[in-house]
Amino acid sequence: MRFRVNGQPRDYRGHPECSLLEYLRETENILSPKDGCSPQAACGCCTVEVSGRPVLACCQSMEKLAGKDVMTVEGLSPRLRDTFAKAFLEKGGVQCGFCIPAMVMRSKLLLDRNPAPSRHEVARALSPNLCRCTGYVKIVDSVLHAAEALRRGQPIELPASSGRIGVSHPKYEAYDLVLGQHPYVADMTLDGMLHAALKLSDHPRARILSLDTSEALLQPGVKGVFTVEDIPGDRHIGLIRQDWPLMLGPGDTTRYVGDVLAVVVADSGRRARQAVGRIRVEYEVL
């Protein structure tokens, strides 16, 4: 299957149901689309442009991209990148920055259609994207500022700052945050790095009768499977009372679907998640 990423042709021969987000991040090493909820398509942090339309990369399978053009922040023109980055810096539209590259992509598509949007139109266009920090006011300010600069064909010049207390100063390293180039933990890689995936409880309230990890251990790329038996010493933690078990095993009773029953370590995230699906648990549902 052939398609294009940021203007460059690609020939994809991998799994057809692989998500575009996984492909971009793990194969292309394009890190501006962030994984905020994959594969729920709920937060919008993985928004990219696919043939002129905003698409949530975490739920877009590769098999549907034949002949399409995929664009991320990395593929925008230097002028667009610089304008958006400086607009967000000047208007204070970036805090943690995790959601902002996707906001930039959706804003770019809006300005392609409407170079002079109203405040309401910007807010409506960004509504599928969740921000956990700013409350959106400054984000909308930033997009409107970028739109004005692009219409006038004038670069945004950041004001000089003395750095003194009481003087406005651009957020530290925010230029790269806006463009998705400031690495979060999930963006960092090391030679020989392994990946872990958790086997969580299937029921909020159930007694665990048995836990079989033998099939998971035999899966390709799996380096180990760890259970409660591998925790030395006391496995309970807590803030006031030490009553929260790190992991559960046979004989224990689950208290929510986030209880961890096992950890699979493999040479890739996909293989670790696939091996988790091979863990067999017998419950007495309560």
mmCIF file of C-alpha atoms in Angstrom:
data_model
loop_
_atom_site.group_PDB
_atom_site.id
_atom_site.type_symbol
_atom_site.label_atom_id
_atom_site.label_comp_id
_atom_site.label_asym_id
_atom_site.label_seq_id
_atom_site.Cartn_x
_atom_site.Cartn_y
_atom_site.Cartn_z
ATOM 1 C CA MET A 1 0.000 0.000 0.000
ATOM 2 C CA ARG A 2 1.320 3.412 -0.962
ATOM 3 C CA PHE A 3 0.588 6.755 0.602
ATOM 4 C CA ARG A 4 2.481 9.919 1.589
ATOM 5 C CA VAL A 5 3.666 11.261 4.936
ATOM 6 C CA ASN A 6 4.524 14.952 5.018
ATOM 7 C CA GLY A 7 4.926 14.913 1.263
ATOM 8 C CA GLN A 8 7.213 11.864 1.167
ATOM 9 C CA PRO A 9 6.034 8.628 -0.498
ATOM 10 C CA ARG A 10 5.742 5.553 1.675
ATOM 11 C CA ASP A 11 5.220 1.871 0.869
ATOM 12 C CA TYR A 12 3.529 0.145 3.801
ATOM 13 C CA ARG A 13 3.540 -3.644 4.115
ATOM 14 C CA GLY A 14 2.717 -4.018 7.803
ATOM 15 C CA HIS A 15 -0.400 -5.126 9.619
ATOM 16 C CA PRO A 16 -3.480 -3.553 7.992
ATOM 17 C CA GLU A 17 -5.154 -2.892 11.353
ATOM 18 C CA CYS A 18 -2.156 -1.085 12.821
ATOM 19 C CA SER A 19 -3.233 2.425 13.816
ATOM 20 C CA LEU A 20 -1.847 5.461 12.046
ATOM 21 C CA LEU A 21 -0.729 6.792 15.437
ATOM 22 C CA GLU A 22 1.342 3.696 16.149
ATOM 23 C CA TYR A 23 2.853 3.832 12.672
ATOM 24 C CA LEU A 24 3.778 7.518 12.904
ATOM 25 C CA ARG A 25 5.327 7.268 16.353
ATOM 26 C CA GLU A 26 7.024 3.872 16.197
ATOM 27 C CA THR A 27 7.972 3.564 12.531
ATOM 28 C CA GLU A 28 8.403 7.149 11.345
ATOM 29 C CA ASN A 29 9.553 8.503 14.730
ATOM 30 C CA ILE A 30 7.115 11.394 14.264
ATOM 31 C CA LEU A 31 6.253 12.362 17.821
ATOM 32 C CA SER A 32 4.034 15.455 17.576
ATOM 33 C CA PRO A 33 0.820 13.342 17.554
ATOM 34 C CA LYS A 34 0.467 12.361 21.204
ATOM 35 C CA ASP A 35 -1.156 9.246 22.655
ATOM 36 C CA GLY A 36 -3.617 10.587 25.201
ATOM 37 C CA CYS A 37 -6.305 7.899 25.200
ATOM 38 C CA SER A 38 -5.574 5.413 22.400
ATOM 39 C CA PRO A 39 -7.641 3.779 21.003
ATOM 40 C CA GLN A 40 -10.671 5.568 22.473
ATOM 41 C CA ALA A 41 -10.564 8.600 20.131
ATOM 42 C CA ALA A 42 -11.765 10.785 22.994
ATOM 43 C CA CYS A 43 -9.119 13.462 23.630
ATOM 44 C CA GLY A 44 -7.982 14.593 20.179
ATOM 45 C CA CYS A 45 -4.262 14.727 21.065
ATOM 46 C CA CYS A 46 -3.393 12.587 18.045
ATOM 47 C CA THR A 47 -5.109 14.808 15.445
ATOM 48 C CA VAL A 48 -3.353 14.868 12.080
ATOM 49 C CA GLU A 49 -4.367 15.943 8.601
ATOM 50 C CA VAL A 50 -5.330 13.223 6.122
ATOM 51 C CA SER A 51 -5.994 14.537 2.615
ATOM 52 C CA GLY A 52 -7.290 17.858 3.889
ATOM 53 C CA ARG A 53 -9.371 16.569 6.804
ATOM 54 C CA PRO A 54 -8.687 16.296 10.565
ATOM 55 C CA VAL A 55 -8.320 12.662 11.612
ATOM 56 C CA LEU A 56 -7.736 11.045 14.981
ATOM 57 C CA ALA A 57 -4.705 8.885 14.255
ATOM 58 C CA CYS A 58 -5.307 6.487 17.157
ATOM 59 C CA CYS A 59 -8.428 5.039 15.529
ATOM 60 C CA GLN A 60 -7.396 5.319 11.868
ATOM 61 C CA SER A 61 -6.251 1.934 10.560
ATOM 62 C CA MET A 62 -3.443 1.820 8.025
ATOM 63 C CA GLU A 63 -5.554 -0.152 5.544
ATOM 64 C CA LYS A 64 -7.672 2.957 4.888
ATOM 65 C CA LEU A 65 -4.759 5.200 3.910
ATOM 66 C CA ALA A 66 -4.006 3.928 0.405
ATOM 67 C CA GLY A 67 -3.354 6.901 -1.845
ATOM 68 C CA LYS A 68 -3.870 9.403 0.974
ATOM 69 C CA ASP A 69 -1.696 12.306 2.126
ATOM 70 C CA VAL A 70 -0.866 12.401 5.845
ATOM 71 C CA MET A 71 0.472 15.607 7.359
ATOM 72 C CA THR A 72 1.684 16.300 10.897
ATOM 73 C CA VAL A 73 3.162 19.392 12.526
ATOM 74 C CA GLU A 74 6.561 18.265 11.247
ATOM 75 C CA GLY A 75 5.295 18.639 7.667
ATOM 76 C CA LEU A 76 4.021 22.217 7.980
ATOM 77 C CA SER A 77 5.959 24.997 6.316
ATOM 78 C CA PRO A 78 8.595 26.768 8.428
ATOM 79 C CA ARG A 79 6.464 29.925 8.274
ATOM 80 C CA LEU A 80 3.386 28.154 9.662
ATOM 81 C CA ARG A 81 5.326 26.433 12.422
ATOM 82 C CA ASP A 82 7.032 29.643 13.498
ATOM 83 C CA THR A 83 3.797 31.648 13.417
ATOM 84 C CA PHE A 84 1.823 29.177 15.502
ATOM 85 C CA ALA A 85 4.655 28.658 17.994
ATOM 86 C CA LYS A 86 5.181 32.365 18.592
ATOM 87 C CA ALA A 87 1.439 33.093 18.709
ATOM 88 C CA PHE A 88 0.962 30.513 21.453
ATOM 89 C CA LEU A 89 3.990 31.832 23.329
ATOM 90 C CA GLU A 90 2.894 35.464 23.168
ATOM 91 C CA LYS A 91 -0.707 34.768 24.181
ATOM 92 C CA GLY A 92 0.110 32.178 26.842
ATOM 93 C CA GLY A 93 -1.795 29.425 25.071
ATOM 94 C CA VAL A 94 0.571 26.620 26.071
ATOM 95 C CA GLN A 95 1.021 25.175 29.546
ATOM 96 C CA CYS A 96 1.931 21.476 29.722
ATOM 97 C CA GLY A 97 1.759 21.464 25.918
ATOM 98 C CA PHE A 98 0.610 17.869 25.488
ATOM 99 C CA CYS A 99 -2.519 18.751 23.513
ATOM 100 C CA ILE A 100 -1.189 21.757 21.622
ATOM 101 C CA PRO A 101 0.353 20.134 18.488
ATOM 102 C CA ALA A 102 -3.057 18.611 17.724
ATOM 103 C CA MET A 103 -4.675 22.013 18.321
ATOM 104 C CA VAL A 104 -2.214 23.473 15.817
ATOM 105 C CA MET A 105 -3.172 20.903 13.180
ATOM 106 C CA ARG A 106 -6.893 21.470 13.642
ATOM 107 C CA SER A 107 -6.361 25.239 13.602
ATOM 108 C CA LYS A 108 -4.321 24.975 10.400
ATOM 109 C CA LEU A 109 -7.194 23.166 8.715
ATOM 110 C CA LEU A 110 -9.640 25.802 9.927
ATOM 111 C CA LEU A 111 -7.486 28.624 8.536
ATOM 112 C CA ASP A 112 -7.155 26.782 5.216
ATOM 113 C CA ARG A 113 -10.936 27.115 4.860
ATOM 114 C CA ASN A 114 -11.429 30.392 6.670
ATOM 115 C CA PRO A 115 -8.397 32.685 7.048
ATOM 116 C CA ALA A 116 -10.359 35.138 9.232
ATOM 117 C CA PRO A 117 -12.460 33.070 11.635
ATOM 118 C CA SER A 118 -14.476 34.533 14.485
ATOM 119 C CA ARG A 119 -13.779 33.592 18.083
ATOM 120 C CA HIS A 120 -16.846 31.352 18.057
ATOM 121 C CA GLU A 121 -15.662 29.582 14.899
ATOM 122 C CA VAL A 122 -12.244 28.879 16.420
ATOM 123 C CA ALA A 123 -13.793 27.539 19.612
ATOM 124 C CA ARG A 124 -16.154 25.337 17.646
ATOM 125 C CA ALA A 125 -13.359 23.981 15.442
ATOM 126 C CA LEU A 126 -11.271 23.064 18.503
ATOM 127 C CA SER A 127 -14.150 21.483 20.436
ATOM 128 C CA PRO A 128 -13.096 17.861 19.638
ATOM 129 C CA ASN A 129 -9.721 18.498 21.317
ATOM 130 C CA LEU A 130 -9.430 18.298 25.087
ATOM 131 C CA CYS A 131 -7.097 20.588 27.039
ATOM 132 C CA ARG A 132 -6.496 19.760 30.680
ATOM 133 C CA CYS A 133 -4.707 23.017 31.563
ATOM 134 C CA THR A 134 -5.771 26.306 30.039
ATOM 135 C CA GLY A 135 -9.540 26.463 29.850
ATOM 136 C CA TYR A 136 -9.269 27.251 26.116
ATOM 137 C CA VAL A 137 -9.464 31.058 26.373
ATOM 138 C CA LYS A 138 -5.781 31.603 25.729
ATOM 139 C CA ILE A 139 -5.704 28.851 23.121
ATOM 140 C CA VAL A 140 -8.390 30.647 21.122
ATOM 141 C CA ASP A 141 -6.493 33.925 21.636
ATOM 142 C CA SER A 142 -3.401 32.243 20.209
ATOM 143 C CA VAL A 143 -5.155 30.886 17.122
ATOM 144 C CA LEU A 144 -6.727 34.273 16.371
ATOM 145 C CA HIS A 145 -3.315 35.920 16.772
ATOM 146 C CA ALA A 146 -1.737 33.418 14.377
ATOM 147 C CA ALA A 147 -4.551 33.912 11.872
ATOM 148 C CA GLU A 148 -4.057 37.679 11.881
ATOM 149 C CA ALA A 149 -0.290 37.362 11.397
ATOM 150 C CA LEU A 150 -0.759 34.941 8.486
ATOM 151 C CA ARG A 151 -3.309 37.209 6.792
ATOM 152 C CA ARG A 152 -0.976 40.173 7.033
ATOM 153 C CA GLY A 153 2.032 38.158 5.954
ATOM 154 C CA GLN A 154 3.997 39.482 8.909
ATOM 155 C CA PRO A 155 6.090 37.384 11.298
ATOM 156 C CA ILE A 156 5.333 37.497 14.998
ATOM 157 C CA GLU A 157 8.162 39.020 16.995
ATOM 158 C CA LEU A 158 8.281 38.002 20.617
ATOM 159 C CA PRO A 159 8.780 40.916 23.011
ATOM 160 C CA ALA A 160 12.134 41.154 24.741
ATOM 161 C CA SER A 161 12.086 40.213 28.405
ATOM 162 C CA SER A 162 14.492 41.011 31.200
ATOM 163 C CA GLY A 163 13.475 37.850 33.033
ATOM 164 C CA ARG A 164 12.896 39.821 36.214
ATOM 165 C CA ILE A 165 10.098 39.050 38.647
ATOM 166 C CA GLY A 166 6.909 40.891 37.667
ATOM 167 C CA VAL A 167 7.854 41.077 33.988
ATOM 168 C CA SER A 168 6.018 38.914 31.446
ATOM 169 C CA HIS A 169 8.288 36.240 30.019
ATOM 170 C CA PRO A 170 7.603 33.502 27.444
ATOM 171 C CA LYS A 171 7.113 30.062 28.969
ATOM 172 C CA TYR A 172 10.352 28.094 29.191
ATOM 173 C CA GLU A 173 10.937 25.850 26.140
ATOM 174 C CA ALA A 174 7.359 26.497 25.007
ATOM 175 C CA TYR A 175 8.329 26.963 21.353
ATOM 176 C CA ASP A 176 9.136 23.252 21.098
ATOM 177 C CA LEU A 177 6.100 22.342 23.222
ATOM 178 C CA VAL A 178 3.742 23.991 20.728
ATOM 179 C CA LEU A 179 5.276 22.044 17.859
ATOM 180 C CA GLY A 180 5.398 18.719 19.695
ATOM 181 C CA GLN A 181 9.189 18.577 19.749
ATOM 182 C CA HIS A 182 9.706 18.720 23.512
ATOM 183 C CA PRO A 183 9.889 15.061 24.562
ATOM 184 C CA TYR A 184 7.580 13.574 27.159
ATOM 185 C CA VAL A 185 8.466 10.229 28.738
ATOM 186 C CA ALA A 186 6.520 8.333 26.061
ATOM 187 C CA ASP A 187 8.553 10.129 23.373
ATOM 188 C CA MET A 188 11.914 8.952 24.702
ATOM 189 C CA THR A 189 13.695 5.822 23.509
ATOM 190 C CA LEU A 190 16.836 3.988 24.559
ATOM 191 C CA ASP A 191 18.859 1.315 22.802
ATOM 192 C CA GLY A 192 17.425 -2.077 23.688
ATOM 193 C CA MET A 193 14.460 -0.541 25.485
ATOM 194 C CA LEU A 194 11.729 -2.957 26.549
ATOM 195 C CA HIS A 195 8.004 -2.260 26.885
ATOM 196 C CA ALA A 196 5.518 -3.322 29.540
ATOM 197 C CA ALA A 197 1.765 -3.910 29.452
ATOM 198 C CA LEU A 198 -0.575 -4.685 32.330
ATOM 199 C CA LYS A 199 -3.163 -7.393 32.745
ATOM 200 C CA LEU A 200 -5.991 -5.665 34.597
ATOM 201 C CA SER A 201 -8.935 -7.221 36.360
ATOM 202 C CA ASP A 202 -11.896 -8.072 34.129
ATOM 203 C CA HIS A 203 -14.350 -7.479 36.984
ATOM 204 C CA PRO A 204 -14.661 -4.765 39.622
ATOM 205 C CA ARG A 205 -15.504 -7.287 42.328
ATOM 206 C CA ALA A 206 -14.400 -10.893 41.936
ATOM 207 C CA ARG A 207 -12.301 -13.495 43.711
ATOM 208 C CA ILE A 208 -9.317 -14.638 41.660
ATOM 209 C CA LEU A 209 -9.285 -18.433 41.546
ATOM 210 C CA SER A 210 -6.393 -19.033 39.171
ATOM 211 C CA LEU A 211 -3.946 -17.105 36.978
ATOM 212 C CA ASP A 212 -2.229 -18.808 34.036
ATOM 213 C CA THR A 213 0.578 -16.890 32.278
ATOM 214 C CA SER A 214 2.176 -19.848 30.495
ATOM 215 C CA GLU A 215 0.771 -19.018 27.046
ATOM 216 C CA ALA A 216 1.789 -15.367 27.356
ATOM 217 C CA LEU A 217 5.371 -16.376 28.090
ATOM 218 C CA LEU A 218 5.545 -18.250 24.768
ATOM 219 C CA GLN A 219 4.544 -15.257 22.623
ATOM 220 C CA PRO A 220 7.128 -13.716 20.242
ATOM 221 C CA GLY A 221 9.272 -11.007 21.779
ATOM 222 C CA VAL A 222 8.141 -11.623 25.364
ATOM 223 C CA LYS A 223 10.984 -11.332 27.855
ATOM 224 C CA GLY A 224 9.087 -12.051 31.039
ATOM 225 C CA VAL A 225 5.757 -12.108 32.825
ATOM 226 C CA PHE A 226 5.619 -10.909 36.421
ATOM 227 C CA THR A 227 2.911 -11.627 38.989
ATOM 228 C CA VAL A 228 2.347 -10.987 42.667
ATOM 229 C CA GLU A 229 4.730 -13.837 43.460
ATOM 230 C CA ASP A 230 7.603 -11.776 42.068
ATOM 231 C CA ILE A 231 7.125 -8.907 44.538
ATOM 232 C CA PRO A 232 9.520 -9.285 47.464
ATOM 233 C CA GLY A 233 8.368 -8.193 50.893
ATOM 234 C CA ASP A 234 5.155 -6.323 51.609
ATOM 235 C CA ARG A 235 3.185 -5.573 48.448
ATOM 236 C CA HIS A 236 0.823 -3.036 50.015
ATOM 237 C CA ILE A 237 1.166 0.719 49.719
ATOM 238 C CA GLY A 238 -1.027 3.681 50.693
ATOM 239 C CA LEU A 239 -1.117 7.298 51.799
ATOM 240 C CA ILE A 240 -2.678 6.955 55.264
ATOM 241 C CA ARG A 241 -3.141 3.214 55.554
ATOM 242 C CA GLN A 242 -1.000 0.690 53.727
ATOM 243 C CA ASP A 243 -4.064 -1.004 52.242
ATOM 244 C CA TRP A 244 -3.587 -0.787 48.473
ATOM 245 C CA PRO A 245 -2.039 -3.913 46.915
ATOM 246 C CA LEU A 246 0.391 -3.277 44.062
ATOM 247 C CA MET A 247 -0.761 -6.520 42.424
ATOM 248 C CA LEU A 248 -3.321 -9.230 43.073
ATOM 249 C CA GLY A 249 -3.096 -12.975 42.687
ATOM 250 C CA PRO A 250 -5.043 -16.188 43.334
ATOM 251 C CA GLY A 251 -7.065 -15.944 46.547
ATOM 252 C CA ASP A 252 -7.337 -12.140 46.389
ATOM 253 C CA THR A 253 -10.517 -10.182 45.679
ATOM 254 C CA THR A 254 -10.515 -7.362 43.160
ATOM 255 C CA ARG A 255 -11.877 -3.963 44.116
ATOM 256 C CA TYR A 256 -11.969 -2.259 40.717
ATOM 257 C CA VAL A 257 -11.108 -2.988 37.085
ATOM 258 C CA GLY A 258 -7.783 -1.192 37.515
ATOM 259 C CA ASP A 259 -6.340 -3.850 39.813
ATOM 260 C CA VAL A 260 -3.158 -5.268 38.285
ATOM 261 C CA LEU A 261 -2.877 -9.039 37.991
ATOM 262 C CA ALA A 262 0.274 -9.353 35.876
ATOM 263 C CA VAL A 263 2.898 -7.371 33.970
ATOM 264 C CA VAL A 264 4.187 -8.510 30.581
ATOM 265 C CA VAL A 265 7.563 -7.237 29.346
ATOM 266 C CA ALA A 266 8.376 -7.532 25.634
ATOM 267 C CA ASP A 267 10.511 -5.970 22.916
ATOM 268 C CA SER A 268 7.626 -3.812 21.644
ATOM 269 C CA GLY A 269 4.453 -2.309 23.047
ATOM 270 C CA ARG A 270 2.297 -4.144 20.535
ATOM 271 C CA ARG A 271 3.791 -7.523 21.451
ATOM 272 C CA ALA A 272 3.416 -6.826 25.158
ATOM 273 C CA ARG A 273 -0.265 -5.944 24.711
ATOM 274 C CA GLN A 274 -0.882 -9.000 22.539
ATOM 275 C CA ALA A 275 0.702 -11.262 25.143
ATOM 276 C CA VAL A 276 -1.492 -9.759 27.867
ATOM 277 C CA GLY A 277 -4.461 -11.077 25.895
ATOM 278 C CA ARG A 278 -3.060 -14.598 26.312
ATOM 279 C CA ILE A 279 -3.193 -14.516 30.109
ATOM 280 C CA ARG A 280 -5.986 -16.716 31.411
ATOM 281 C CA VAL A 281 -7.778 -15.811 34.642
ATOM 282 C CA GLU A 282 -10.510 -17.786 36.393
ATOM 283 C CA TYR A 283 -12.800 -15.702 38.620
ATOM 284 C CA GLU A 284 -15.613 -16.137 41.067
ATOM 285 C CA VAL A 285 -17.630 -13.020 40.215
ATOM 286 C CA LEU A 286 -19.117 -11.374 43.286
#
